[in-house]
mmCIF file of C-alpha atoms and ligand atoms in Angstrom:
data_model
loop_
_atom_site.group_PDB
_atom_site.id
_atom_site.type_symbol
_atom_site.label_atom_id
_atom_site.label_comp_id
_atom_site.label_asym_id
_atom_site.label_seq_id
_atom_site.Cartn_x
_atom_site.Cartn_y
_atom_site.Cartn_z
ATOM 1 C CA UNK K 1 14.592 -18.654 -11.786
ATOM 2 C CA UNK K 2 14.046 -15.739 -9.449
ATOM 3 C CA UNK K 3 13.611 -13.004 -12.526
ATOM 4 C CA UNK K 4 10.621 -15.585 -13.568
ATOM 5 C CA UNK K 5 8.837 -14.051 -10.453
ATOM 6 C CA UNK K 6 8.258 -10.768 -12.698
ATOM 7 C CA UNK K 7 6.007 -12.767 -14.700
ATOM 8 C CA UNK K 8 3.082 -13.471 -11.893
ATOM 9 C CA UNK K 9 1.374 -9.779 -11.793
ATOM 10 C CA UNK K 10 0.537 -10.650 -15.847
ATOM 11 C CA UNK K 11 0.136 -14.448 -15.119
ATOM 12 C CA UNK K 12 -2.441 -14.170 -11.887
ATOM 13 C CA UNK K 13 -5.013 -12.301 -13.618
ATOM 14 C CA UNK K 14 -6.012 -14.602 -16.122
ATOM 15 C CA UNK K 15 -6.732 -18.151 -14.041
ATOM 16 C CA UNK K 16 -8.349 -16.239 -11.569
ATOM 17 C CA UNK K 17 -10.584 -14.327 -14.292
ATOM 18 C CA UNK K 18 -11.102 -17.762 -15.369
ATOM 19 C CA UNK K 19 -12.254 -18.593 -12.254
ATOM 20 C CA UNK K 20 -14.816 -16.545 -11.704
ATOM 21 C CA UNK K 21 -16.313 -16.910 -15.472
ATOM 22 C CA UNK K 22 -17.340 -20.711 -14.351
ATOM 23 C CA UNK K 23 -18.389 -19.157 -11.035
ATOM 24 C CA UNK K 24 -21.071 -17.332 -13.320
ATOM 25 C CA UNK K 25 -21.915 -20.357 -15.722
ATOM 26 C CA UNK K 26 -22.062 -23.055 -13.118
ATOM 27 C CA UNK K 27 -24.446 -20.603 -11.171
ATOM 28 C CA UNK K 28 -26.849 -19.910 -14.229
ATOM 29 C CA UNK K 29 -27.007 -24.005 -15.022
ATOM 30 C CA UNK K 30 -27.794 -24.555 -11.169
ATOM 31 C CA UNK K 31 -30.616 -22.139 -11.658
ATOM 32 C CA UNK K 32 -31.740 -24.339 -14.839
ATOM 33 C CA UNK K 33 -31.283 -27.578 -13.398
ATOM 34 C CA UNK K 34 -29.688 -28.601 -9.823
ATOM 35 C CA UNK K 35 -28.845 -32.065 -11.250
ATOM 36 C CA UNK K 36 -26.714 -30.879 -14.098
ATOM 37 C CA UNK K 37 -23.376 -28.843 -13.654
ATOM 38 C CA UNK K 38 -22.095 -26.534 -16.622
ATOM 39 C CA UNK K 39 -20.312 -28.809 -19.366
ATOM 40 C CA UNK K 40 -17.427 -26.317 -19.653
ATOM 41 C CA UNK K 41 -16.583 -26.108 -15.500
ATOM 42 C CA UNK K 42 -14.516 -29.211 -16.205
ATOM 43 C CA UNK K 43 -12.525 -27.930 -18.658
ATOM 44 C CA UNK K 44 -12.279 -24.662 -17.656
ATOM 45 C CA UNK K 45 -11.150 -25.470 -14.667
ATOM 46 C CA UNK K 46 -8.281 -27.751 -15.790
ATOM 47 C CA UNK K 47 -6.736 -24.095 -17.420
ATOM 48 C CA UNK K 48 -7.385 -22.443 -14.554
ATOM 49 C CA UNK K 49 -5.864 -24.757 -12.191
ATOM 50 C CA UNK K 50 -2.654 -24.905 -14.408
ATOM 51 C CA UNK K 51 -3.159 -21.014 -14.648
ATOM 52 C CA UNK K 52 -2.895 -21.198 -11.250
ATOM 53 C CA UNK K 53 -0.326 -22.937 -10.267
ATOM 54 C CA UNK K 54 2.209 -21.003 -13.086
ATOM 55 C CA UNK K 55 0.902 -18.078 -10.839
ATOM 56 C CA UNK K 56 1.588 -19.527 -7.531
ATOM 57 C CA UNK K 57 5.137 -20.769 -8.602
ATOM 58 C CA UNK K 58 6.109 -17.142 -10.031
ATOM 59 C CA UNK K 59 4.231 -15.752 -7.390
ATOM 60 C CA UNK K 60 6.364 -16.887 -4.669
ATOM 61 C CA UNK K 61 9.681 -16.473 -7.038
ATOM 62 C CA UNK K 62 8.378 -12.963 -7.335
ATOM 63 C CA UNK K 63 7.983 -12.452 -3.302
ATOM 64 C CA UNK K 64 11.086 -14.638 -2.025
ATOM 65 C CA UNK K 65 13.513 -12.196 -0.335
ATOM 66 C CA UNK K 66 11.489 -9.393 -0.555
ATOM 67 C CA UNK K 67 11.604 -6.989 2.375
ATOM 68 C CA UNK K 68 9.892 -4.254 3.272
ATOM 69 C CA UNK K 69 7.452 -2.704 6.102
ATOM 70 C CA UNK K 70 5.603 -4.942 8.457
ATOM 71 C CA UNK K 71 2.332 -3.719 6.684
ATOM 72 C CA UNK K 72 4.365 -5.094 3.461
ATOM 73 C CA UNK K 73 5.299 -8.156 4.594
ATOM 74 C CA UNK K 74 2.121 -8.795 6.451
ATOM 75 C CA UNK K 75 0.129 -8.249 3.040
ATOM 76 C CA UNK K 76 2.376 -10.648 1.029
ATOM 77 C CA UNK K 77 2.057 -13.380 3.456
ATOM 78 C CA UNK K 78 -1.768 -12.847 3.416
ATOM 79 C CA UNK K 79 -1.840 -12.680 -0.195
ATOM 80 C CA UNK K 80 0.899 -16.056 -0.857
ATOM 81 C CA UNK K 81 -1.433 -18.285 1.812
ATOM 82 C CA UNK K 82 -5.056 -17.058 -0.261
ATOM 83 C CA UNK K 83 -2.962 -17.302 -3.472
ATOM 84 C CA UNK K 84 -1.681 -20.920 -2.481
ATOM 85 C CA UNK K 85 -5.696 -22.130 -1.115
ATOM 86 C CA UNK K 86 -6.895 -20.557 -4.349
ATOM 87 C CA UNK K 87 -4.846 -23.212 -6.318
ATOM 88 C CA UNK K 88 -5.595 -26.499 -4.241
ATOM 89 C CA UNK K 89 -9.463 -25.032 -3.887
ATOM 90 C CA UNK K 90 -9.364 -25.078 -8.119
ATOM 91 C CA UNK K 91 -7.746 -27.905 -8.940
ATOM 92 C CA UNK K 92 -10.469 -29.691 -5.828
ATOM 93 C CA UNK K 93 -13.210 -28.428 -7.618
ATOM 94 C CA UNK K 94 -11.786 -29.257 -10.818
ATOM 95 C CA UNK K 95 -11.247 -32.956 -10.039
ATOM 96 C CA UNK K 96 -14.890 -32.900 -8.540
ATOM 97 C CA UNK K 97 -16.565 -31.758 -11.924
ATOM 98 C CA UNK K 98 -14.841 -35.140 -13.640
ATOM 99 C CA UNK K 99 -17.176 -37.233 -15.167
ATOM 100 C CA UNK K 100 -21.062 -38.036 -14.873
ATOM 101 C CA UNK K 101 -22.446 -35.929 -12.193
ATOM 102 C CA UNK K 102 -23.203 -37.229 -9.064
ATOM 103 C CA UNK K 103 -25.219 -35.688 -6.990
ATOM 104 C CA UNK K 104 -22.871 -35.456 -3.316
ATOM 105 C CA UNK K 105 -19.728 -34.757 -5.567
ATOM 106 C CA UNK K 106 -21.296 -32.199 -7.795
ATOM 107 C CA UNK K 107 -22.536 -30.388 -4.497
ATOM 108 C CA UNK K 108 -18.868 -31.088 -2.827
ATOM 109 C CA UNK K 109 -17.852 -29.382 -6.199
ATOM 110 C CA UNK K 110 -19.497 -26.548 -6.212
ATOM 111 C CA UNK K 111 -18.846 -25.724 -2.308
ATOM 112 C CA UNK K 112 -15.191 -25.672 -3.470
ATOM 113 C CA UNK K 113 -16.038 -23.369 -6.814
ATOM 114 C CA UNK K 114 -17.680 -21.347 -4.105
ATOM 115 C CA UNK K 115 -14.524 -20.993 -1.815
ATOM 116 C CA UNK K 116 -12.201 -20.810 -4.648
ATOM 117 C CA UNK K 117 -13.946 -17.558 -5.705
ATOM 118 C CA UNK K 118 -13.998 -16.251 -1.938
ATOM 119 C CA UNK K 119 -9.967 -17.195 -1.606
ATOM 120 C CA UNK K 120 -9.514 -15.391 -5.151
ATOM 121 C CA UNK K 121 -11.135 -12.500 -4.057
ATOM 122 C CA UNK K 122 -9.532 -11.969 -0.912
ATOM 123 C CA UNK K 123 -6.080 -12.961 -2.085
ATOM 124 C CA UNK K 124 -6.680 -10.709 -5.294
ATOM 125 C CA UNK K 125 -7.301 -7.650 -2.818
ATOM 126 C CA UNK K 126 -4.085 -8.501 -1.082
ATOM 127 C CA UNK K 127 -2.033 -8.258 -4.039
ATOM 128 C CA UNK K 128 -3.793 -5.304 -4.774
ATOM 129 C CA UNK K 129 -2.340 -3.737 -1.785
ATOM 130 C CA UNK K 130 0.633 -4.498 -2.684
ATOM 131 C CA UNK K 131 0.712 -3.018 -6.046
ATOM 132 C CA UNK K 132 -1.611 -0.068 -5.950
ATOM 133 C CA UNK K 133 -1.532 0.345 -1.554
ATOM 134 C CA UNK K 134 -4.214 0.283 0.477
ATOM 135 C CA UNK K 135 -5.516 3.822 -0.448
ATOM 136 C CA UNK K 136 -6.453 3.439 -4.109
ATOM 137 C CA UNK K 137 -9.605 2.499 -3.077
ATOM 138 C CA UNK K 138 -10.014 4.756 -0.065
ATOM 139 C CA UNK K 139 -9.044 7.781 -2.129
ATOM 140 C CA UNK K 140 -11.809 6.455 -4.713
ATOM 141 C CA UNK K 141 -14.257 6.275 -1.991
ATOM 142 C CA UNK K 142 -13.213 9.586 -1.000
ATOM 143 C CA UNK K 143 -13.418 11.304 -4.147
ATOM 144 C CA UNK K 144 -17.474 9.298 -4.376
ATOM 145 C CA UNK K 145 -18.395 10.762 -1.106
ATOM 146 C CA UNK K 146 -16.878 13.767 -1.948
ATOM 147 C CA UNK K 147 -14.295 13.908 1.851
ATOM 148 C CA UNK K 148 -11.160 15.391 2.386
ATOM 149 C CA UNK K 149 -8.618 12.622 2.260
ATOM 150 C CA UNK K 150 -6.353 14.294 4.886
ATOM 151 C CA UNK K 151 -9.658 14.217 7.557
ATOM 152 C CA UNK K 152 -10.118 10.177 6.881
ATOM 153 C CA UNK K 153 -6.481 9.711 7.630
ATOM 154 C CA UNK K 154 -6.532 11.818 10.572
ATOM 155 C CA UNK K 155 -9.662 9.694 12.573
ATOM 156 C CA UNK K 156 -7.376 10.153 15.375
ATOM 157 C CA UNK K 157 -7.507 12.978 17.919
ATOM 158 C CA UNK K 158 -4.151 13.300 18.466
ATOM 159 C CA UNK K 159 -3.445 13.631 15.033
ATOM 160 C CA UNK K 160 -5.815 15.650 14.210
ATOM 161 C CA UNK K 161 -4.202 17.970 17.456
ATOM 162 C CA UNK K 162 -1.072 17.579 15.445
ATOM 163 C CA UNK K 163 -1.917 18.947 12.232
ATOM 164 C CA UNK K 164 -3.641 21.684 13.381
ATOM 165 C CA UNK K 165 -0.591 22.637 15.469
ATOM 166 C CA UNK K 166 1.375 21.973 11.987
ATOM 167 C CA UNK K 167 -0.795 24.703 10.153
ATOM 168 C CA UNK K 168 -0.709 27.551 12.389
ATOM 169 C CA UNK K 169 3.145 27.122 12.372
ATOM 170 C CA UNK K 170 3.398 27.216 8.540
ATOM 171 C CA UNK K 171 0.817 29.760 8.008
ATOM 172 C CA UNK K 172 3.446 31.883 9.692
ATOM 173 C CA UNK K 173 6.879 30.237 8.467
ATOM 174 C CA UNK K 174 9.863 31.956 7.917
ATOM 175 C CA UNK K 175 13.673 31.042 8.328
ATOM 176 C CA UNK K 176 15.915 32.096 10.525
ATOM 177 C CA UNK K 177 17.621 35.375 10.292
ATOM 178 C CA UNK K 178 20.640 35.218 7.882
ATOM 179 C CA UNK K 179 23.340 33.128 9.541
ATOM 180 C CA UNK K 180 21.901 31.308 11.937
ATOM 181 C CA UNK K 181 21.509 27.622 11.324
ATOM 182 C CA UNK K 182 17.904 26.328 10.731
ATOM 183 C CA UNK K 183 16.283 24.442 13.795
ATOM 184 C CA UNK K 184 14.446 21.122 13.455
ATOM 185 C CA UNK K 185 11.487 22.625 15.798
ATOM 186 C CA UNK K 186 10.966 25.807 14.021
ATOM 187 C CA UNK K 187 11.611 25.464 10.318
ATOM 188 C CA UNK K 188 11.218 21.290 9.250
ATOM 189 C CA UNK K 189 9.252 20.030 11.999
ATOM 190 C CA UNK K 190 6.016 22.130 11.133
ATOM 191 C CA UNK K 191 6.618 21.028 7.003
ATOM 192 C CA UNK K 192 6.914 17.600 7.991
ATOM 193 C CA UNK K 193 4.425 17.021 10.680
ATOM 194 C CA UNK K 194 1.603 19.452 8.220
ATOM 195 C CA UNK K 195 2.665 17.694 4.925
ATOM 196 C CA UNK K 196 3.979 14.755 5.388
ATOM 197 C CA UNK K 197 3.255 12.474 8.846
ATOM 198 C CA UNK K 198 -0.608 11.748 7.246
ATOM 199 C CA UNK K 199 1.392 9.328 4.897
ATOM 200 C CA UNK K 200 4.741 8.913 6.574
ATOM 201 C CA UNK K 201 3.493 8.956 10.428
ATOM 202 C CA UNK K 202 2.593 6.395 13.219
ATOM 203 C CA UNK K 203 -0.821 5.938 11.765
ATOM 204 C CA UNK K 204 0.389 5.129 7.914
ATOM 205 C CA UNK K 205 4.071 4.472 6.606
ATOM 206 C CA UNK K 206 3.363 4.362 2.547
ATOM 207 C CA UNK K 207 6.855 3.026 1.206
ATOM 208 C CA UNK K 208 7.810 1.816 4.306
ATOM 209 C CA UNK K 209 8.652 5.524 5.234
ATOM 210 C CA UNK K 210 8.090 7.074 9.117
ATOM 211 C CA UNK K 211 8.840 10.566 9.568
ATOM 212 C CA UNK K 212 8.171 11.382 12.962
ATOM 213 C CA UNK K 213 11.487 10.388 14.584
ATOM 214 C CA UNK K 214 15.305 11.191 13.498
ATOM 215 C CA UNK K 215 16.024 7.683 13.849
ATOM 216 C CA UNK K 216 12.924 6.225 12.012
ATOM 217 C CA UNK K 217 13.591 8.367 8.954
ATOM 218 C CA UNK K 218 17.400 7.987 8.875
ATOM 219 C CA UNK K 219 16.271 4.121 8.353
ATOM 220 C CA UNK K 220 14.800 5.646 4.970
ATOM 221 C CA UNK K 221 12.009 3.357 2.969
ATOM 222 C CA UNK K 222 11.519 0.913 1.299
ATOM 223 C CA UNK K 223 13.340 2.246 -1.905
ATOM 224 C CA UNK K 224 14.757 5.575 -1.172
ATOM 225 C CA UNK K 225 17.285 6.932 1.637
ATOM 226 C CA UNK K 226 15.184 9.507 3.163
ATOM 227 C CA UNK K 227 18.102 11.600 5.196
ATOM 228 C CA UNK K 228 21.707 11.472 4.448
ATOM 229 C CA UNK K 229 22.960 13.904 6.390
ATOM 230 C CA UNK K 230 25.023 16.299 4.728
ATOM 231 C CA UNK K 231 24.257 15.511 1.135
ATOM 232 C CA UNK K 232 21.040 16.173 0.682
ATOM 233 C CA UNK K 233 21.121 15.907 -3.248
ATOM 234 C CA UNK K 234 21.530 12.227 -1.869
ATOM 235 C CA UNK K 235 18.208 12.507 0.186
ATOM 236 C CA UNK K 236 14.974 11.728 -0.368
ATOM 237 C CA UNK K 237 13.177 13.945 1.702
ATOM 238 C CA UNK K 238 15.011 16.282 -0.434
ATOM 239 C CA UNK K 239 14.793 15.081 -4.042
ATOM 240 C CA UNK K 240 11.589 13.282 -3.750
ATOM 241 C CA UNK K 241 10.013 17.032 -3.056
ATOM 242 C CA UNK K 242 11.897 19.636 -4.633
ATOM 243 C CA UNK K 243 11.150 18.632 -8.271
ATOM 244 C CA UNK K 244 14.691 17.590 -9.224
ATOM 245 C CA UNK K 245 15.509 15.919 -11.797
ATOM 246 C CA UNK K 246 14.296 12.335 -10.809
ATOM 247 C CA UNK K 247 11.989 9.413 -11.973
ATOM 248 C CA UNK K 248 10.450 9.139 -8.210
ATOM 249 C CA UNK K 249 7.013 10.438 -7.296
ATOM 250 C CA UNK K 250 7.030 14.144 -6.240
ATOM 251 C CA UNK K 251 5.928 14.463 -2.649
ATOM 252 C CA UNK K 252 3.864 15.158 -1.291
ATOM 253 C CA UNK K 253 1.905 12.773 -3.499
ATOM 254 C CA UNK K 254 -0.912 14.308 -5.321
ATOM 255 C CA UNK K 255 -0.803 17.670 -3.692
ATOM 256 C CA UNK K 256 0.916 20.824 -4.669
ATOM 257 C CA UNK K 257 3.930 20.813 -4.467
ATOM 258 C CA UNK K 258 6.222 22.747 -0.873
ATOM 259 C CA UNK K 259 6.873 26.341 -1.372
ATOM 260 C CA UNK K 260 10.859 26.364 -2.686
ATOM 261 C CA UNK K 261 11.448 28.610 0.529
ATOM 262 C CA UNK K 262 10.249 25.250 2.544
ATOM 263 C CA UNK K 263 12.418 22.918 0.089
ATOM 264 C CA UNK K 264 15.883 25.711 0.225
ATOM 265 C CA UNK K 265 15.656 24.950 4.133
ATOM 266 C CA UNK K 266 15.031 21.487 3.980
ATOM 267 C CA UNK K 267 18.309 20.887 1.960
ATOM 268 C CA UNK K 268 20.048 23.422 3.698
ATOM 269 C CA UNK K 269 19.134 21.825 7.432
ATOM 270 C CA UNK K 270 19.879 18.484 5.437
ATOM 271 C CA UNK K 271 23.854 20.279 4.489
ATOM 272 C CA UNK K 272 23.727 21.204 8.362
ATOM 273 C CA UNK K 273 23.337 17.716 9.383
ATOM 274 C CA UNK K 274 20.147 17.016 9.371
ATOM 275 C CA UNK K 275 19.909 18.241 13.782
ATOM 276 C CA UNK K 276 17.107 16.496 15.375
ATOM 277 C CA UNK K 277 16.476 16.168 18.707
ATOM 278 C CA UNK K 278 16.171 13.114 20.090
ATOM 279 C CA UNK K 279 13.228 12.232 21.927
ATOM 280 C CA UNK K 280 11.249 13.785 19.217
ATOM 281 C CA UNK K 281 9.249 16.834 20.927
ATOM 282 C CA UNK K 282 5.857 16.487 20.773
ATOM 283 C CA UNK K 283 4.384 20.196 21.104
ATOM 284 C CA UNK K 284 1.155 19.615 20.236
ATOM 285 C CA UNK K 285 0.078 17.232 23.024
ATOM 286 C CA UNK K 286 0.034 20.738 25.260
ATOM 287 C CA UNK K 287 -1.746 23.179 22.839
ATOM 288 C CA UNK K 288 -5.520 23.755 24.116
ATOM 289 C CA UNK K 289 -7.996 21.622 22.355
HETATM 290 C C1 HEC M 1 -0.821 11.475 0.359
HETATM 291 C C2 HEC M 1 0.223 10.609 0.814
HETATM 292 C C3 HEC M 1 1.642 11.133 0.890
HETATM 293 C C4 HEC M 1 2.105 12.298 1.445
HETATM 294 C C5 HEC M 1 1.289 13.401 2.077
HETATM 295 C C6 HEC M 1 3.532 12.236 1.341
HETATM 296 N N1 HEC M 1 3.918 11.081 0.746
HETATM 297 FE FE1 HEC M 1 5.847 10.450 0.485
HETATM 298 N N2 HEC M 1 5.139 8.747 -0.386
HETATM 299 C C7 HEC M 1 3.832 8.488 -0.661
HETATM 300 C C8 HEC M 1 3.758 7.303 -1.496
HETATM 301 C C9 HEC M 1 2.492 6.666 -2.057
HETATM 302 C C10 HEC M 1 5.091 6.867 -1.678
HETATM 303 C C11 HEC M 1 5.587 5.682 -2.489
HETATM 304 C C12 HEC M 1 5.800 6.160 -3.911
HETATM 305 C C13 HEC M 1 6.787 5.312 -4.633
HETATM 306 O O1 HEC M 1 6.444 4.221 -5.024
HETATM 307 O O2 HEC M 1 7.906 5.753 -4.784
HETATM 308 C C14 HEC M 1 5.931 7.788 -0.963
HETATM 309 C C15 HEC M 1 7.306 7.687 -0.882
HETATM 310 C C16 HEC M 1 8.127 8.618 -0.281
HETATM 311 C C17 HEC M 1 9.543 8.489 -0.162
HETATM 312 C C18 HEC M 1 10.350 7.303 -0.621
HETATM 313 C C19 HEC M 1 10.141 6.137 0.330
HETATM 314 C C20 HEC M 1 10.805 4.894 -0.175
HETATM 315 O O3 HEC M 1 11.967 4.665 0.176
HETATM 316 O O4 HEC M 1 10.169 4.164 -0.921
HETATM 317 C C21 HEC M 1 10.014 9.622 0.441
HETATM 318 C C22 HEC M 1 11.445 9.931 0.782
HETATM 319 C C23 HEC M 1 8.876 10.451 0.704
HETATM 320 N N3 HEC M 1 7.730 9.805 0.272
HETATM 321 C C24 HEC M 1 8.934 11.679 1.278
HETATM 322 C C25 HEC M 1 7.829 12.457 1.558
HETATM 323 C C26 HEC M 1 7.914 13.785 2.106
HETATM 324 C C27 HEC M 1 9.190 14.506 2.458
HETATM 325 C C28 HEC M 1 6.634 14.221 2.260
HETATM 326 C C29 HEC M 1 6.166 15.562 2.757
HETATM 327 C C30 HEC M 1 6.725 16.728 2.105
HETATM 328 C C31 HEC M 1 5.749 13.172 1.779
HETATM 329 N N4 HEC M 1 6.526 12.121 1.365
HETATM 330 C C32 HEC M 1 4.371 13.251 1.788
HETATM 331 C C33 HEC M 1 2.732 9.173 -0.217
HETATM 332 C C34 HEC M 1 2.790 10.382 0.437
#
């Protein structure tokens, strides 16, 4: 049954479309005549509710099992419970349109056409989250009002405090003299906090991912081991931004890519063992503001 659940992203869009189409008509005969519904919400609505429910039944197929971050898990039960209200709230108003209009049913009716559309909406928005993530439509907002992604992000003052710290490191990067190992505080913790930590930090974890602790990253994401220390052909952190051969996104996402000095030491400090001390040092919380 379960491989079924691959079948709701193409089935959900339709019912719900659906949906919304006998929002619109039902709206324009109210406007002609209060007394009269449309004469296609009935039927429509009886495809839309069975829509619906093929949708809901792959749906949860499609989510059973999953795992994933909390921000994950939190968005699929949000989107499962609107997904679930959105069928019952159709096939309501469906059963409501039956017959010769009456004037307390047809209003009872429409309330529930109205909610329907509301739970579809919000549910939809859900699922969008999880398919395209939250910042689809942020970073289309951002490219409207024309604002530097990496300043929404960082709303925070402490973050903010820690990518400036970040850039003055890098601007002056180098690694270590020839034969001494790398260090976590000097060569990878300035790439990491500067490139990575607005998408991979404590305020966001896109893929599940935190950066900003040994043991948070050794737990990798939600598809990818991000450290295996030793191997870092193995690693994420690694493949995911040194243009490898690989069918994953290139980090960091949608910005040029590291310098290959910056990737060379990241695999290298990966071969080392990945060292990383443990509470993770914090310098930035004592630079002047
Ligand atoms: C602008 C946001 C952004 C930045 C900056 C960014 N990433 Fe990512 N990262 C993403 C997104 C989005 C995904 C999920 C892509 C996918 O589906 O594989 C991801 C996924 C990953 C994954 C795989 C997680 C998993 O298991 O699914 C790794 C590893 C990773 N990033 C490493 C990095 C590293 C290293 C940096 C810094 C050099 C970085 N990222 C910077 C957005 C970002």
């Amino acid at each position: 049954m379960k491989p079924l659940g691959v079948l709701h992203p193409l089935l959900v869009h339709f019912p719900f479309a659906l949906v919304l189409t006998v929002a619109l008509l039902e709206f324009r005969a109210y406007r002609a005549d209060r007394s009269l519904p449309s004469p296609h919400a009935h039927p429509l609505l009886a495809v839309a509710a069975i829509g619906a429910l093929a949708a809901a039944a792959t749906g949860w197929l499609h989510a059973s099992g999953r795992t994933g971050s909390d921000a994950i898990l939190f968005a699929i039960e949000r989107h499962r419970w609107f997904g679930v209200a959105s069928t019952v709230l159709i096939s309501g108003a469906w059963w409501l349109f039956r017959g010769e209009p009456r004037e307390g049913r047809l209003l009872g009716a429409r309330a529930l056409l109205l909610l329907a559309t509301l739970s579809v909406g919000i549910g939809g928005h859900f699922g969008a989250e999880l398919t395209h993530g939250r910042d689809t439509y942020l970073a289309a907002l951002d490219q409207l009002l024309g604002r530097d992604p990496a300043e929404r992000e960082l709303s925070g003052k402490a973050a903010r405090a820690r990518l400036r710290w970040a850039e003055e490191r890098l601007t002056e990067w180098s690694p270590p003299s020839s034969g001494l190992p790398l260090s976590y505080e000097g060569q990878i913790q300035p790439i990491l906090v500067g490139r990575c930590l607005v998408c991979h930090g404590p305020e966001k974890m896109v893929g599940g991912l935190r950066l900003d602790s040994r043991r948070k990253a050794l737990q990798g994401g939600d598809r990818d081991e991000a450290i295996v220390p030793g191997d870092h052909a193995a690693s994420g952190l690694w493949y995911r931004s040194s243009r490898a051969e690989t069918d994953r996104p290139q980090m960091p996402k949608d910005e040029p890519p590291l310098p290959p000095e910056w990737i060379d030491a990241i695999a290298r400090w990966i071969d080392e063992g990945a060292p990383w001390p443990e509470p993770e040092p914090t310098p930035w919380n004592s630079t002047e503001d």
